[in-house]
Coordinates of C-alpha atoms in Angstrom, one line a residue:
M1 CA 36.3 15.4 -12.2
K2 CA 32.4 15.0 -12.9
P3 CA 31.0 13.6 -9.6
A4 CA 29.2 10.9 -10.5
L5 CA 25.1 11.0 -10.3
E6 CA 23.9 10.5 -6.3
I7 CA 21.7 6.9 -7.6
D8 CA 25.0 5.6 -9.0
T9 CA 26.3 6.4 -4.8
P10 CA 25.2 4.1 -2.4
M11 CA 22.5 4.7 0.5
T12 CA 24.8 6.5 3.6
R13 CA 24.0 5.0 7.0
A14 CA 22.3 7.5 8.2
E15 CA 19.9 6.8 4.8
V16 CA 19.3 2.7 5.4
R17 CA 19.3 3.8 10.2
A18 CA 16.4 6.2 8.5
S19 CA 14.3 3.8 5.8
L20 CA 14.5 0.4 8.3
S21 CA 13.1 2.4 11.1
L22 CA 9.8 3.7 9.4
A23 CA 9.3 0.6 8.0
G24 CA 9.2 -0.7 11.0
I25 CA 6.8 1.5 12.4
Y26 CA 4.6 1.1 9.1
M27 CA 5.5 -2.8 9.6
L28 CA 4.4 -2.5 13.1
R29 CA 1.0 -0.5 12.1
M30 CA -0.2 -2.5 9.5
L31 CA 0.8 -5.4 11.2
G32 CA -2.2 -4.1 13.8
M33 CA -4.9 -3.8 11.3
F34 CA -4.1 -7.2 9.5
L35 CA -4.2 -9.2 12.8
I36 CA -7.6 -9.5 13.4
L37 CA -8.9 -10.9 9.2
P38 CA -7.9 -14.2 8.9
V39 CA -10.1 -14.9 12.3
F40 CA -13.0 -11.8 13.6
S41 CA -15.7 -13.0 11.9
V42 CA -15.7 -16.6 13.5
F43 CA -14.8 -14.3 16.9
A44 CA -17.4 -11.9 16.4
R45 CA -20.3 -13.7 15.7
D46 CA -19.8 -14.4 20.1
L47 CA -19.9 -11.4 20.9
P48 CA -23.2 -9.2 21.7
G49 CA -24.8 -7.6 19.0
A50 CA -23.2 -9.2 16.1
T51 CA -25.2 -8.8 13.3
P52 CA -23.1 -9.9 9.7
T53 CA -22.9 -6.7 8.3
L54 CA -21.9 -5.3 12.1
V55 CA -18.8 -7.8 11.8
G56 CA -18.4 -6.5 8.4
L57 CA -18.4 -2.5 9.3
A58 CA -16.3 -3.6 12.8
I59 CA -13.6 -5.3 10.1
S60 CA -13.6 -2.3 8.0
A61 CA -14.1 0.9 9.5
Y62 CA -11.0 1.8 9.6
G63 CA -10.6 2.4 5.8
L64 CA -13.8 4.7 6.5
T65 CA -11.7 7.1 9.0
Q66 CA -8.4 6.3 7.0
A67 CA -9.8 7.7 4.2
L68 CA -10.7 10.5 5.3
F69 CA -8.0 11.1 7.8
Q70 CA -5.1 10.2 5.8
I71 CA -4.5 13.5 3.5
P72 CA -5.1 16.1 6.3
F73 CA -2.5 14.6 8.6
G74 CA -0.1 14.8 5.0
L75 CA -1.3 18.8 5.3
W76 CA -0.7 19.6 9.0
S77 CA 2.7 17.4 9.4
D78 CA 4.2 20.1 7.2
R79 CA 2.8 23.0 9.2
Y80 CA 3.1 21.3 12.7
G81 CA 6.0 18.6 12.0
R82 CA 6.7 14.4 11.5
K83 CA 7.5 13.6 14.8
P84 CA 4.7 15.0 16.3
V85 CA 2.0 14.5 14.0
I86 CA 2.6 10.8 13.7
T87 CA 3.3 10.8 17.8
I88 CA -0.9 11.7 17.8
G89 CA -1.5 9.0 14.9
L90 CA 0.2 6.1 16.6
V91 CA -1.5 7.5 20.3
L92 CA -4.8 7.3 18.8
F93 CA -3.8 3.6 17.2
V94 CA -3.2 2.7 21.2
L95 CA -6.2 4.1 22.0
G96 CA -8.8 3.0 19.8
S97 CA -7.2 -0.7 19.7
A98 CA -7.6 -0.4 23.6
L99 CA -11.2 0.6 23.4
A100 CA -11.5 -2.1 21.1
A101 CA -9.5 -4.8 23.7
L102 CA -12.0 -3.6 26.8
S103 CA -15.0 -4.0 24.6
D104 CA -17.6 -6.9 25.2
D105 CA -19.7 -6.2 21.7
I106 CA -20.0 -5.3 18.7
Y107 CA -20.3 -1.4 19.0
G108 CA -17.1 -0.3 20.8
I109 CA -15.3 -2.5 18.6
I110 CA -16.9 -1.0 15.7
A111 CA -15.4 2.4 17.4
G112 CA -11.9 1.4 18.0
R113 CA -11.6 0.1 14.4
A114 CA -12.6 3.3 14.0
L115 CA -10.4 5.3 16.6
Q116 CA -7.3 3.4 15.0
G117 CA -7.9 4.9 11.2
A118 CA -7.6 7.8 12.7
G119 CA -4.4 7.9 13.2
A120 CA -4.0 7.9 9.4
V121 CA -0.3 8.4 9.5
A122 CA 1.0 6.7 6.5
A123 CA 1.3 9.7 4.1
V124 CA 3.1 11.6 7.2
V125 CA 5.4 8.8 7.2
M126 CA 6.8 9.0 3.6
A127 CA 6.9 12.5 4.1
L128 CA 9.3 11.8 7.1
A129 CA 11.0 9.4 4.8
A130 CA 11.8 12.1 1.9
D131 CA 12.1 14.4 4.7
L132 CA 15.7 12.0 5.5
T133 CA 16.7 11.1 2.5
R134 CA 18.8 12.8 -0.9
E135 CA 16.2 12.9 -3.8
E136 CA 18.0 10.0 -6.3
H137 CA 17.7 7.6 -2.8
R138 CA 14.2 8.3 -1.9
T139 CA 12.7 5.1 -4.3
K140 CA 14.8 2.8 -2.8
A141 CA 13.7 3.8 1.0
M142 CA 9.7 4.0 -0.2
A143 CA 10.4 0.7 -1.8
L144 CA 11.5 -0.6 1.8
I145 CA 8.5 0.5 3.6
G146 CA 6.5 -1.1 0.6
I147 CA 8.0 -4.6 1.5
S148 CA 7.4 -3.4 5.2
I149 CA 3.5 -3.4 4.0
G150 CA 3.4 -6.7 2.3
F151 CA 5.0 -8.8 5.3
S152 CA 3.2 -7.5 7.6
F153 CA 0.5 -8.8 5.9
A154 CA 1.9 -12.3 5.3
L155 CA 2.4 -12.9 9.0
S156 CA -0.6 -11.1 10.1
M157 CA -2.2 -14.3 7.7
V158 CA 0.4 -16.7 10.1
A159 CA 0.4 -14.9 13.7
G160 CA -4.0 -14.2 13.7
P161 CA -4.7 -17.8 14.1
M162 CA -1.5 -18.6 16.1
L163 CA -2.6 -15.9 18.7
S164 CA -6.2 -15.5 18.7
A165 CA -6.6 -19.5 19.8
W166 CA -3.8 -18.7 22.4
M167 CA -4.9 -15.4 23.6
G168 CA -8.7 -14.4 21.8
L169 CA -10.2 -11.8 20.9
K170 CA -9.3 -9.6 23.5
G171 CA -5.4 -10.5 23.6
L172 CA -5.4 -10.3 20.2
F173 CA -6.2 -6.6 20.8
W174 CA -4.0 -5.9 23.5
V175 CA -1.2 -7.1 21.5
V176 CA -2.4 -4.7 18.5
T177 CA -2.3 -1.9 21.3
A178 CA 1.6 -2.8 22.4
L179 CA 2.6 -2.9 19.2
A180 CA 1.2 0.4 18.3
A181 CA 3.2 1.5 21.4
L182 CA 6.0 -0.1 20.6
G183 CA 5.9 2.4 17.1
I184 CA 6.1 5.4 19.2
V185 CA 9.4 4.3 21.1
V186 CA 10.7 3.1 17.6
L187 CA 9.6 7.0 17.1
Y188 CA 11.8 8.4 19.2
T189 CA 14.7 5.9 19.8
A190 CA 15.5 5.1 16.2
V191 CA 14.2 7.2 13.2
P192 CA 16.7 10.3 13.1
D193 CA 15.2 14.3 13.2
P194 CA 15.5 15.2 9.9
V195 CA 17.6 18.9 9.7
V196 CA 14.9 20.2 7.4
S197 CA 11.2 19.5 6.3
R198 CA 10.1 20.7 3.9
F199 CA 7.4 20.0 1.2
H200 CA 8.4 17.5 -1.6
R201 CA 5.9 16.4 -4.7
D202 CA 7.0 13.2 -4.6
A203 CA 5.5 11.9 -1.8
E204 CA 2.8 14.6 -0.7
V205 CA 0.1 15.6 -2.1
R206 CA -0.5 19.2 -4.0
T207 CA -4.0 20.0 -2.9
A208 CA -4.2 22.3 -6.2
A209 CA -1.9 19.1 -8.5
F210 CA -5.8 17.5 -7.1
G211 CA -8.2 18.3 -10.5
T212 CA -5.3 17.3 -12.6
V213 CA -4.9 13.9 -11.6
L214 CA -8.5 13.2 -11.2
G215 CA -8.9 14.5 -14.6
N216 CA -6.2 12.1 -15.8
P217 CA -8.3 8.8 -17.0
E218 CA -5.6 6.2 -17.2
L219 CA -5.2 7.9 -12.9
L220 CA -8.3 6.9 -12.8
R221 CA -8.2 3.7 -13.8
L222 CA -5.4 2.2 -11.3
D223 CA -7.5 4.5 -9.0
L224 CA -10.4 1.9 -9.7
G225 CA -8.6 -1.3 -9.6
I226 CA -6.7 -0.6 -6.0
F227 CA -10.0 -0.1 -4.9
C228 CA -11.6 -2.8 -6.7
L229 CA -8.7 -4.6 -5.1
H230 CA -9.3 -4.2 -1.5
L231 CA -12.8 -4.2 -1.9
I232 CA -12.7 -7.9 -2.7
L233 CA -10.0 -8.6 -0.3
T234 CA -11.5 -6.8 2.7
A235 CA -15.0 -9.1 1.5
T236 CA -13.4 -12.3 1.1
F237 CA -12.3 -12.5 5.3
V238 CA -15.5 -11.3 5.9
V239 CA -16.8 -14.8 4.9
L240 CA -13.5 -16.9 4.4
P241 CA -12.5 -17.7 7.6
L242 CA -16.0 -18.9 7.7
V243 CA -15.9 -21.1 5.6
L244 CA -12.3 -22.9 6.9
R245 CA -14.1 -23.7 10.0
D246 CA -17.8 -24.4 9.1
T247 CA -17.3 -26.1 5.1
L248 CA -14.0 -27.6 6.4
D249 CA -14.0 -28.9 9.9
L250 CA -10.3 -26.8 10.0
P251 CA -10.2 -25.5 13.5
T252 CA -9.5 -21.6 13.7
A253 CA -6.5 -22.7 15.4
Q254 CA -4.9 -24.6 12.5
H255 CA -5.9 -22.0 9.4
W256 CA -2.6 -20.6 9.5
H257 CA -1.3 -24.2 8.5
L258 CA -3.4 -23.4 4.9
Y259 CA -2.2 -19.9 4.7
L260 CA 1.6 -20.6 5.1
P261 CA 1.8 -22.7 2.3
V262 CA -0.9 -21.2 0.1
F263 CA 1.1 -17.5 0.7
V264 CA 4.9 -19.0 0.7
L265 CA 4.0 -20.5 -3.0
A266 CA 1.5 -17.4 -4.4
M267 CA 4.9 -15.2 -3.4
A268 CA 7.3 -17.5 -5.6
S269 CA 4.3 -18.0 -7.9
M270 CA 4.4 -13.9 -9.1
V271 CA 8.4 -13.4 -9.5
P272 CA 8.7 -14.8 -13.1
F273 CA 5.5 -12.6 -14.3
V274 CA 7.1 -9.8 -12.6
I275 CA 10.2 -10.4 -14.9
V276 CA 7.7 -10.6 -17.7
A277 CA 6.4 -7.4 -17.0
E278 CA 8.6 -5.6 -16.4
K279 CA 11.7 -7.2 -19.0
K280 CA 9.9 -8.8 -21.4
R281 CA 7.8 -4.9 -21.0
K282 CA 4.1 -7.1 -21.2
M283 CA 3.1 -5.1 -17.9
K284 CA -0.7 -4.8 -20.0
P285 CA -1.1 -8.6 -20.6
V286 CA 0.4 -9.8 -17.3
F287 CA -1.6 -6.6 -14.8
L288 CA -4.8 -8.1 -16.7
G289 CA -4.3 -11.5 -16.7
A290 CA -3.8 -11.2 -13.2
I291 CA -7.0 -9.4 -12.7
A292 CA -8.8 -12.7 -14.3
V293 CA -6.7 -14.9 -11.9
V294 CA -8.5 -12.6 -9.0
A295 CA -12.1 -13.1 -10.8
L296 CA -11.7 -16.6 -11.4
A297 CA -10.7 -17.8 -8.3
D298 CA -13.6 -16.2 -6.4
L299 CA -15.6 -17.9 -9.1
G300 CA -15.0 -20.9 -8.2
F301 CA -15.4 -20.3 -4.5
L302 CA -19.0 -20.6 -5.9
G303 CA -18.4 -24.3 -7.0
F304 CA -15.7 -25.8 -5.8
G305 CA -15.5 -24.7 -2.0
A306 CA -16.6 -27.1 -0.2
S307 CA -13.1 -29.4 0.0
F308 CA -9.8 -28.1 1.7
W309 CA -7.5 -28.8 -2.1
A310 CA -10.0 -27.4 -3.9
V311 CA -9.9 -24.2 -1.3
F312 CA -6.2 -24.8 -1.3
G313 CA -6.0 -24.1 -4.6
L314 CA -8.2 -21.1 -5.3
L315 CA -6.4 -19.6 -2.6
Y316 CA -3.5 -20.0 -3.9
L317 CA -4.6 -18.5 -7.2
Y318 CA -6.4 -16.4 -6.0
F319 CA -3.0 -14.8 -3.4
T320 CA -0.9 -15.1 -7.0
G321 CA -3.3 -12.8 -8.7
F322 CA -3.3 -10.5 -5.2
N323 CA 0.4 -10.4 -4.5
L324 CA 1.0 -9.5 -8.7
L325 CA -1.5 -7.0 -8.3
E326 CA -0.3 -4.8 -5.5
A327 CA 2.9 -5.1 -6.7
T328 CA 2.4 -3.4 -10.2
L329 CA -0.1 -1.2 -9.3
P330 CA 1.4 1.2 -7.5
S331 CA 4.7 0.7 -10.7
M332 CA 1.6 2.1 -13.0
V333 CA 0.8 5.2 -11.2
S334 CA 4.5 6.4 -10.4
K335 CA 4.6 5.5 -14.6
I336 CA 1.9 7.6 -15.2
A337 CA 1.7 10.2 -13.6
P338 CA 3.1 13.5 -14.3
P339 CA 6.6 13.1 -12.5
D340 CA 6.5 16.3 -10.2
L341 CA 2.9 15.3 -9.2
K342 CA 3.6 11.3 -8.2
G343 CA 3.2 12.4 -4.7
T344 CA -0.3 14.2 -5.0
A345 CA -1.5 10.4 -7.5
M346 CA -0.6 8.5 -4.5
G347 CA -2.5 10.0 -2.1
V348 CA -5.8 10.0 -4.2
Y349 CA -5.1 5.9 -5.1
S350 CA -4.6 5.7 -0.8
T351 CA -8.0 6.8 -0.7
A352 CA -8.9 4.4 -3.0
Q353 CA -7.5 1.4 -2.1
F354 CA -8.8 2.1 2.1
L355 CA -12.8 3.4 0.9
G356 CA -12.0 -0.1 -1.3
A357 CA -11.0 -1.9 2.4
F358 CA -14.5 0.3 3.6
A359 CA -16.7 -0.7 0.7
G360 CA -16.0 -4.3 1.5
G361 CA -16.4 -5.1 4.5
A362 CA -19.2 -3.2 4.8
G363 CA -21.1 -4.8 1.4
G364 CA -19.9 -8.1 2.1
G365 CA -21.3 -8.2 5.6
W366 CA -24.3 -6.4 4.3
I367 CA -24.3 -9.3 2.1
Y368 CA -23.7 -12.5 4.0
G369 CA -26.4 -11.8 6.3
H370 CA -29.1 -11.5 3.7
H371 CA -27.9 -13.9 1.0
G372 CA -25.4 -16.0 2.1
I373 CA -21.4 -17.1 1.5
P374 CA -21.5 -17.5 -1.7
A375 CA -23.3 -13.9 -3.3
V376 CA -20.2 -12.7 -1.2
F377 CA -18.0 -14.1 -3.9
L378 CA -20.0 -13.6 -6.1
Y379 CA -20.1 -10.3 -5.1
C380 CA -16.0 -10.1 -5.3
A381 CA -16.4 -11.7 -8.6
V382 CA -18.5 -9.6 -9.7
A383 CA -16.5 -5.7 -8.6
A384 CA -13.4 -8.3 -10.4
L385 CA -15.3 -8.4 -13.6
I386 CA -16.2 -4.9 -13.3
W387 CA -12.8 -3.9 -13.3
L388 CA -11.7 -6.2 -15.7
A389 CA -13.8 -4.6 -19.0
V390 CA -12.7 -0.9 -17.1
A391 CA -8.4 -1.9 -17.2
L392 CA -9.3 -3.4 -20.6
G393 CA -9.0 0.2 -22.4
M394 CA -6.2 1.1 -20.9
R395 CA -2.2 2.2 -22.2
P396 CA -0.3 -0.5 -22.1
P397 CA 1.9 1.9 -19.9
R398 CA 5.4 3.2 -20.6
H399 CA 8.5 1.3 -19.7
V400 CA 9.5 3.9 -17.4
S401 CA 11.0 4.8 -13.6
S402 CA 11.0 8.1 -11.7
L403 CA 14.3 10.0 -11.6
L404 CA 15.2 12.6 -8.7
V405 CA 18.0 14.5 -9.5
N406 CA 18.9 17.3 -6.8
V407 CA 20.2 20.2 -9.3
G408 CA 20.3 23.0 -6.6
A409 CA 19.4 27.2 -6.6
L410 CA 18.5 27.3 -10.4
S411 CA 16.1 30.6 -11.6
R412 CA 13.2 30.0 -13.5
E413 CA 15.2 30.4 -16.5
Q414 CA 17.4 28.5 -15.6
A415 CA 15.5 25.7 -14.7
A416 CA 13.6 26.2 -17.9
T417 CA 16.8 25.6 -19.8
L418 CA 17.5 23.3 -18.0
S419 CA 14.4 20.4 -18.5
G420 CA 14.6 21.6 -22.0
R421 CA 18.3 20.3 -22.3
L422 CA 17.5 17.2 -20.0
L423 CA 15.0 16.0 -22.7
Q424 CA 17.4 16.0 -25.1
V425 CA 19.3 13.4 -23.4
P426 CA 18.7 9.4 -24.5
G427 CA 16.6 7.7 -22.4
V428 CA 15.1 10.5 -20.8
A429 CA 11.4 10.2 -21.2
E430 CA 9.9 13.1 -19.4
A431 CA 11.3 16.2 -17.2
V432 CA 10.5 18.4 -15.5
V433 CA 12.7 21.2 -13.2
L434 CA 11.3 23.3 -10.3
A435 CA 13.9 26.1 -9.7
E436 CA 11.7 26.0 -5.8
D437 CA 12.3 22.6 -5.4
G438 CA 15.9 23.3 -6.7
V439 CA 15.0 19.6 -7.6
A440 CA 14.5 18.0 -11.6
Y441 CA 11.6 15.3 -12.0
L442 CA 12.9 13.0 -14.5
K443 CA 11.0 9.7 -16.1
V444 CA 13.7 7.6 -17.3
D445 CA 14.3 4.3 -19.4
K446 CA 16.8 2.8 -17.3
D447 CA 17.6 0.3 -20.0
T448 CA 18.8 3.2 -22.5
L449 CA 18.9 6.4 -20.0
D450 CA 22.7 7.4 -20.9
R451 CA 24.6 8.6 -17.9
A452 CA 26.8 9.5 -19.1
A453 CA 25.3 12.5 -21.0
L454 CA 23.2 13.0 -17.8
S455 CA 25.7 13.1 -15.4
E456 CA 27.4 15.9 -18.1
E457 CA 24.1 18.0 -18.5
L458 CA 24.2 18.3 -14.6
F459 CA 27.8 18.7 -13.6
Q460 CA 27.2 22.4 -16.4
T461 CA 24.0 23.5 -14.6
Q462 CA 26.7 23.2 -11.3
A463 CA 29.1 24.3 -12.7
A464 CA 27.4 27.5 -14.5

C-alpha cells in the first residue's frame, strides 16, 4: 500500500508541544519589546536628559542591535546548540530589561533597550522549531509563531497603558524582565530536546546565498516594504501617545479604550481582503491598496488628528492596512524566494524589518524635536508613498505555497532525476531535491496539485 503524503497527516503531540512552547517564548519576548511602545514617549519626557531624539532612540535602539546580531545568533546556534544560544539571548534580554528598570535617566534606558535587542534569538527559535518538526509540517509551526507575534503586539497595545498607569515606567520594565525570565523557564520545561540538530535551508540563513537573494529585485522590493512598514510603525508611536494625551486630553491609562476597539475592527476588516488576495488571486492590487491606505491614514493625521473620532477612524484605517501588510509580506517572500533559499531570504527580510524599526524611532524622534508632530506623520506618509511607487513595478506573485517533503538518502544523480520528475506533476511549479539534505523543496499550487501523482513519484523513489 502506498504511503500517504506526510502533509496529509496531522502533527504529532510532540510537534504540537514544540510549536506551542516555542511560540510562547517568542510571544513573551515580543511582549517585552512592544509593551512600552504605546506609553514610553509620554513617560520619558520627565526623565533626566530626555530629548525627543533620545526618546525616539530609546524606543528603537533594540532594532539596530537586533539587526546586527540576529543572523550571527543563528549561525552560532548551528555550532554551539539551539538551547544554549537561546538561553544566552534571553539572559541578555533579562539584563537589558533590568538595566532599563534600574535606570534613572534616558541614557540608561537606551543602553538597556540596545542590550535587549542584542539577545536576538528569533532566528534560533525558528531553527529549533525546524529541528523539532518534520519538513511537511514546518509551515504550521512557523504559522503558530507568526500568530504569536501578532497577538503579542495587540496585547501590548492594551496592556501597556493599563500596566504603566498602575506601576509606572520602571514597573513596566520589571514586568518585561519577568516575562523574559519566564521564557527561559518555558525553554527548559516545555520545549523538547531535538534528537538531531542540523542546518535547515527553509528556516536558516546560508551566507553563501546572500548574493542570489540580494540580486533578486522582487525580494528587494519586499525588503524595502518591511523596512518602510516598521519605520512607519515606530515613528508613529514616537508621537501618537502624545497626540492622545495632549491633543485629545485622553489620560494614558485610558489609551487602551481607543486601541482595543480599533484592533478588533481592523483585524475583522482585513479578513475579506486576505480572502480576495489568496482565493481570488488578487494579491498585487490588495497589497498596493493596503500601502495606499497606510499613506492615506498618515496624511489624514496632518489635517484631521484633533478629535477623538477622527483619530479613531484614521487608526482604524492605519491598522487595517498595517495588519494586512504584516500578514502578506512574509507570504510573498515565501512565494518569490527560490524554494531552497527561503531561510536566507527571510533572514535578509527580518534584518530589513529591524533596521526599519530603528530608522523609524531615531528619525521620528529627531524630526519631532526639530519640526513638530505633524512633520513626523509627513515622514511616515512619504515613506509609504515611496514604497508604493517602488511596489507598483512588482510582478504579481504566483499563487504557490512552499512544500517540503523528506525523500530520504539519495545520490546526486537520483536527486537530479527526482527533481525533473516532480516538475512533471500537475501543480508543482518548482522543485529542488538536494541529496545532502534528503529533502525535496517544492513550490506548489494547492488548488491544482495532483497529490496522488506526487505521492506516486515519492513512493517510487523510496521503493527504488
